[in-house]
Short mmCIF file of C-alpha atoms and ligand atoms in Angstrom, two decimals:
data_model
loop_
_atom_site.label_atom_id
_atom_site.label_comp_id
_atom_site.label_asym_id
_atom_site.label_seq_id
_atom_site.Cartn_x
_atom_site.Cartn_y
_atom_site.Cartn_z
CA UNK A 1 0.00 0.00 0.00
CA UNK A 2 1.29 3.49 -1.32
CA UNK A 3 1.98 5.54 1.58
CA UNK A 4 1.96 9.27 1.36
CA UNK A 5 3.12 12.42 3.99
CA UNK A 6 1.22 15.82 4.08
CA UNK A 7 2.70 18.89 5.75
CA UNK A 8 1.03 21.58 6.40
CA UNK A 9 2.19 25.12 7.59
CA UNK A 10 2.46 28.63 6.92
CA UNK A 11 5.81 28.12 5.67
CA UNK A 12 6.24 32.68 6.06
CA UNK A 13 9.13 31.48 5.40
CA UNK A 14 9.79 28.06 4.77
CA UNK A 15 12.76 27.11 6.65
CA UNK A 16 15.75 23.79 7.14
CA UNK A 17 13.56 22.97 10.08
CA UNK A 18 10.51 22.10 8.36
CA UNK A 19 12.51 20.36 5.52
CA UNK A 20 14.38 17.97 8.13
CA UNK A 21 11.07 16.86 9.31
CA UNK A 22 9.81 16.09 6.51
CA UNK A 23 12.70 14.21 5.25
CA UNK A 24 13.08 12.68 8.30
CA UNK A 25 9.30 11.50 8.40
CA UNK A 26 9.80 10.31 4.95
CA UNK A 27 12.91 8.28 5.98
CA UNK A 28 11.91 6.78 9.08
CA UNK A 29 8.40 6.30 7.82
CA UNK A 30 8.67 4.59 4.55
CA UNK A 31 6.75 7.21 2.62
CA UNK A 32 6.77 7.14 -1.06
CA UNK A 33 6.49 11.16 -1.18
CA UNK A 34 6.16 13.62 1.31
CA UNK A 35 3.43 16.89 -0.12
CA UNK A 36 3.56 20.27 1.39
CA UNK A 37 0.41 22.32 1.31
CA UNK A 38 1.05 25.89 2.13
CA UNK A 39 -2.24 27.37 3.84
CA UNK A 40 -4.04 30.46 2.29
CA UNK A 41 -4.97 31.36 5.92
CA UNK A 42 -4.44 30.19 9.01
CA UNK A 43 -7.55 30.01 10.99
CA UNK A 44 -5.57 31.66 14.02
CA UNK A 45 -3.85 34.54 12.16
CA UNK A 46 -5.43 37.83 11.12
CA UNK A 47 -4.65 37.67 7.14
CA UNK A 48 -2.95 41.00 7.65
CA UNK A 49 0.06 39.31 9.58
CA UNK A 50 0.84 36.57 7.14
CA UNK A 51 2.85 36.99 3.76
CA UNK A 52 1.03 37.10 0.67
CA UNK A 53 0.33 33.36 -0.02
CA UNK A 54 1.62 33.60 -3.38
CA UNK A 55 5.28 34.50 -1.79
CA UNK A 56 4.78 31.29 0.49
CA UNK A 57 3.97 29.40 -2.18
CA UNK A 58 6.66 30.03 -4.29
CA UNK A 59 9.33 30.11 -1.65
CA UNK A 60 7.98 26.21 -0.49
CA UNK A 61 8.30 25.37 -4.00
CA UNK A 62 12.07 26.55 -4.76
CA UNK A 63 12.91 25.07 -1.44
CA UNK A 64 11.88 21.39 -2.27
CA UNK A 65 12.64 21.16 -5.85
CA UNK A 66 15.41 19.31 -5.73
CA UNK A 67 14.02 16.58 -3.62
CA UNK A 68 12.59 13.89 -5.90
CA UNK A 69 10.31 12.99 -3.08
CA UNK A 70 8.39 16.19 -2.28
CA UNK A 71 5.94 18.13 -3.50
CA UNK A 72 3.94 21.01 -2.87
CA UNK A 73 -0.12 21.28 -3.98
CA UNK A 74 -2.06 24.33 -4.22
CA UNK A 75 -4.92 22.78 -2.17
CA UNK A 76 -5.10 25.13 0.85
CA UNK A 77 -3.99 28.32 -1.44
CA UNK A 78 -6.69 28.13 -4.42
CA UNK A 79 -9.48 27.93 -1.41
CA UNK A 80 -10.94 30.72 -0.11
CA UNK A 81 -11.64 31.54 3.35
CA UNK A 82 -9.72 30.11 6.63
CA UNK A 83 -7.45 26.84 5.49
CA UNK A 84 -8.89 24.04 7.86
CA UNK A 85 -6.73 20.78 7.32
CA UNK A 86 -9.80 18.81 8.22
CA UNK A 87 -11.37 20.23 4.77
CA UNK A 88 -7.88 19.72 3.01
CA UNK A 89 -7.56 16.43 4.39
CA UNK A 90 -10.82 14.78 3.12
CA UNK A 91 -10.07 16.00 -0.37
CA UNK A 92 -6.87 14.12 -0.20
CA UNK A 93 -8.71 10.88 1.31
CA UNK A 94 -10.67 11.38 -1.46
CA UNK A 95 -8.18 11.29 -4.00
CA UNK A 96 -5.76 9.05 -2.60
CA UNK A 97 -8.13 6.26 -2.47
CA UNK A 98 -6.37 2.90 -0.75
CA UNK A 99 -2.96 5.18 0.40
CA UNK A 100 -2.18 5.48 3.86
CA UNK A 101 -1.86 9.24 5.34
CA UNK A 102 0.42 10.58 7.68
CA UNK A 103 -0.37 14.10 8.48
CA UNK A 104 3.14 15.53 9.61
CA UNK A 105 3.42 17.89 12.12
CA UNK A 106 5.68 19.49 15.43
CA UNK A 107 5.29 19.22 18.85
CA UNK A 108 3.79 22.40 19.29
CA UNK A 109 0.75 21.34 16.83
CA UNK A 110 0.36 18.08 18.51
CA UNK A 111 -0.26 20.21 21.64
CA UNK A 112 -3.01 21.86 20.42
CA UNK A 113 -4.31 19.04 18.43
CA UNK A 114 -4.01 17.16 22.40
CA UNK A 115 -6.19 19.80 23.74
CA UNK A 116 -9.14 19.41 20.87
CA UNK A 117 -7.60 22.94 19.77
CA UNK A 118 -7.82 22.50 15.71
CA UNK A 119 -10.97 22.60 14.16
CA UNK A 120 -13.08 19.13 14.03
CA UNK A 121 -10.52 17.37 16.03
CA UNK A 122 -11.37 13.90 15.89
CA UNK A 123 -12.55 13.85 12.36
CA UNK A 124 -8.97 15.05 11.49
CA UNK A 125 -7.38 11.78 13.38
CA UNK A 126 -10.20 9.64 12.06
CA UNK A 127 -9.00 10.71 8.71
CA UNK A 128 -5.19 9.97 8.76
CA UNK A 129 -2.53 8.71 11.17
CA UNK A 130 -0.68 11.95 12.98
CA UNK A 131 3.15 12.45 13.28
CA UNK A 132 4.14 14.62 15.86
CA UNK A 133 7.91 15.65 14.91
CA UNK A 134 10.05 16.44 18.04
CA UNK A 135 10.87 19.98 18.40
CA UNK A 136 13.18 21.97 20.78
CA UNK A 137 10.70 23.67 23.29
CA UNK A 138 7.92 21.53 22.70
CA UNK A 139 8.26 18.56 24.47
CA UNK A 140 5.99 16.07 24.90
CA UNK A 141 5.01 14.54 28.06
CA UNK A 142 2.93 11.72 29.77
CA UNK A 143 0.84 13.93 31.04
CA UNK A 144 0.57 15.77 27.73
CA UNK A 145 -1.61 12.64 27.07
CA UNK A 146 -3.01 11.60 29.75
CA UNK A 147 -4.57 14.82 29.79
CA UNK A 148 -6.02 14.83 26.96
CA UNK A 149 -9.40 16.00 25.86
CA UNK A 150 -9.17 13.94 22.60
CA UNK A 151 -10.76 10.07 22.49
CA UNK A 152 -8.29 7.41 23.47
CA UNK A 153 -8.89 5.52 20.23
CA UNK A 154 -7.92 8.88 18.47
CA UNK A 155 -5.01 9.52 20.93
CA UNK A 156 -3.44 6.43 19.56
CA UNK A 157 -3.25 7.89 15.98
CA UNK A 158 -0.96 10.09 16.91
CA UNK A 159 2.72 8.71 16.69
CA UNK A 160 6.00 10.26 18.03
CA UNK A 161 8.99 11.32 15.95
CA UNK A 162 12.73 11.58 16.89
CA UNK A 163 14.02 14.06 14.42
CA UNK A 164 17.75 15.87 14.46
CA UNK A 165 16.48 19.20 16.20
CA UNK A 166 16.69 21.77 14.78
CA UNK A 167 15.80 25.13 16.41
CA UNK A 168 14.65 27.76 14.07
CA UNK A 169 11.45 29.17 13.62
CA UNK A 170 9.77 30.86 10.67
CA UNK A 171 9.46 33.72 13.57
CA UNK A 172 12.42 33.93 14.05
CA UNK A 173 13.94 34.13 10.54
CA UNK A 174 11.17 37.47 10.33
CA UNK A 175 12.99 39.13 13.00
CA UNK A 176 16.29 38.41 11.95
CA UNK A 177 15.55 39.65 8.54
CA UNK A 178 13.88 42.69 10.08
CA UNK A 179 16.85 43.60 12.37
CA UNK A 180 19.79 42.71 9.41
CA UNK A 181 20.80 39.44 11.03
CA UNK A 182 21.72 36.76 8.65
CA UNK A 183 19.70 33.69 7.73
CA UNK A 184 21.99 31.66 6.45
CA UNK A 185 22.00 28.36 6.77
CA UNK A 186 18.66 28.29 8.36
CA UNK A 187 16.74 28.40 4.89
CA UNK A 188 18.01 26.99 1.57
CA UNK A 189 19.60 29.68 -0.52
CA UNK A 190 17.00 29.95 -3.12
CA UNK A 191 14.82 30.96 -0.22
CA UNK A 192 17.49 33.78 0.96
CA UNK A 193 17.57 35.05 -2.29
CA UNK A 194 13.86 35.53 -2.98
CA UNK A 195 13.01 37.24 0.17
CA UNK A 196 16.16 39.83 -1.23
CA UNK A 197 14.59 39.75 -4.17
CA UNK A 198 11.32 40.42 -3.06
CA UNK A 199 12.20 42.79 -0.40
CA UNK A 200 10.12 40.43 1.99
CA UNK A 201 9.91 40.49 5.82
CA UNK A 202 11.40 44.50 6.05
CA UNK A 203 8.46 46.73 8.00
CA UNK A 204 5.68 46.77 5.79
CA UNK A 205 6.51 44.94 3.15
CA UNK A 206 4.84 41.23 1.66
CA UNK A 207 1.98 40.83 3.59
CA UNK A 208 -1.41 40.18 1.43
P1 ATP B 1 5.84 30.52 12.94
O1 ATP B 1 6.97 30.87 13.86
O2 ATP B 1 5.46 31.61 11.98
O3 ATP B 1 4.66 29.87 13.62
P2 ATP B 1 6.93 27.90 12.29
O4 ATP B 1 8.41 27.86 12.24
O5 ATP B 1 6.26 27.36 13.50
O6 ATP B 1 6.45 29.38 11.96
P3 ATP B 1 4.84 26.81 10.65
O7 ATP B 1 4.64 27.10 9.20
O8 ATP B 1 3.95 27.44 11.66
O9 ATP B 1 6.39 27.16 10.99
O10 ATP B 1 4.88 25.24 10.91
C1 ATP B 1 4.48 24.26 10.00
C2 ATP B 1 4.72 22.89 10.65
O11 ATP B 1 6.12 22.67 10.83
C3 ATP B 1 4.10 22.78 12.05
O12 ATP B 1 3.58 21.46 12.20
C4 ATP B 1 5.29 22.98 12.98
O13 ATP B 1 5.12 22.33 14.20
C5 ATP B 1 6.42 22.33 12.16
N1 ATP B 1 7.74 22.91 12.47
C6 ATP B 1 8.13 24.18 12.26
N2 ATP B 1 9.42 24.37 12.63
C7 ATP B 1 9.85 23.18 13.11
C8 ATP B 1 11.11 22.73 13.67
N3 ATP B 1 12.14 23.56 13.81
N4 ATP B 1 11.20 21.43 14.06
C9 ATP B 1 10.13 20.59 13.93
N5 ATP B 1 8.93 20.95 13.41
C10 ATP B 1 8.78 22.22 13.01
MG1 MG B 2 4.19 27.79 13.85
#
């Protein structure tokens, strides 16, 4: 059985963090391809604060051509309104009839996702498996679990994954572009030079 990875993010911008995940997830998981889906808007953002999807979109795609195993889909972007995965995530169940999902994520979504936080909760666990990525201040704990206001069955869906950390945050690489700190090394090249390019992340600039 064909087994595919979805992650999902912001990706304002897409950084080595997310792409060690994924590759990671990929690796350890057995997936045949790993798809990111940039989202057109978070549910929990005011559109004002996030980068016109468009720049996202692009940036996502430059940073995982050269990876014969991802892709990137224009799911979330081409729909209006807020980008619930649950909504993404039966179109995908409906067009990968027979493939197994893994819906890849970090410890800080899993979190929320623990505490019934994201929108239809246990329809989005009834719909794929969950990987919850390790991430550097976001640990998870027993208790993390335990308390849980998610379904046991549901609870179980939800695997853990030991990934190299990396530390970086699309926040972060904002702020450092914003203050003239260099980003180096924490997103692929192609990614530094199109936020040059496109002037993105200075005050005022980029967002939709
Ligand atoms: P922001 O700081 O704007 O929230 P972010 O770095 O958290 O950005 P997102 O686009 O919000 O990036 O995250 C997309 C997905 O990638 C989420 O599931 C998040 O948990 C995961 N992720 C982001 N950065 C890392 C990282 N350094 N290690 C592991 N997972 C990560
Ligand atoms: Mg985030």
């Amino acid at each position: 059985m064909a087994r595919i990875g979805i992650m999902g993010g912001t990706f304002d911008p897409i950084h080595l963090g997310h792409l060690v995940t994924a590759e990671e997830a990929r690796w350890q998981l057995g997936l045949d391809r790993v798809i990111f889906v940039p989202n057109r808007h978070p549910p929990h953002k005011d559109p004002g604060e996030v980068t016109d999807p468009e720049h996202r979109f692009r940036m996502t795609f430059l940073a995982t051509a050269t990876n014969p195993y991802f892709d990137v889909s224009r799911e979330e972007i081409d729909r209006p309104g807020p980008s619930y995965t649950v909504d993404t995530l039966r179109v995908f169940r409906a067009r990968f009839a027979g493939v197994q999902l893994f819906y890849i994520t970090g410890a800080d979504a899993i979190h929320q996702i623990l505490r019934g936080e994201w929108h239809r909760t246990e329809e989005l666990l009834r719909l794929c498996e969950f990987i919850a990525a390790s991430r550097p201040g976001y640990a998870l704990n027993h208790e993390d679990w335990q308390n849980s206001r998610i379904g046991r069955e549901y609870r179980h869906r939800i695997h853990v994954l030991e990934i190299p950390a990396l530390a970086i945050s699309s926040t972060e690489i904002r702020w450092r572009v914003r203050n003239g700190k260099p980003i180096r090394y924490l997103v692929p090249e192609a990614v530094e030079q199109y936020i040059v390019k496109h002037n993105l992340y200075r005050e005022g600039e980029g967002t939709a």
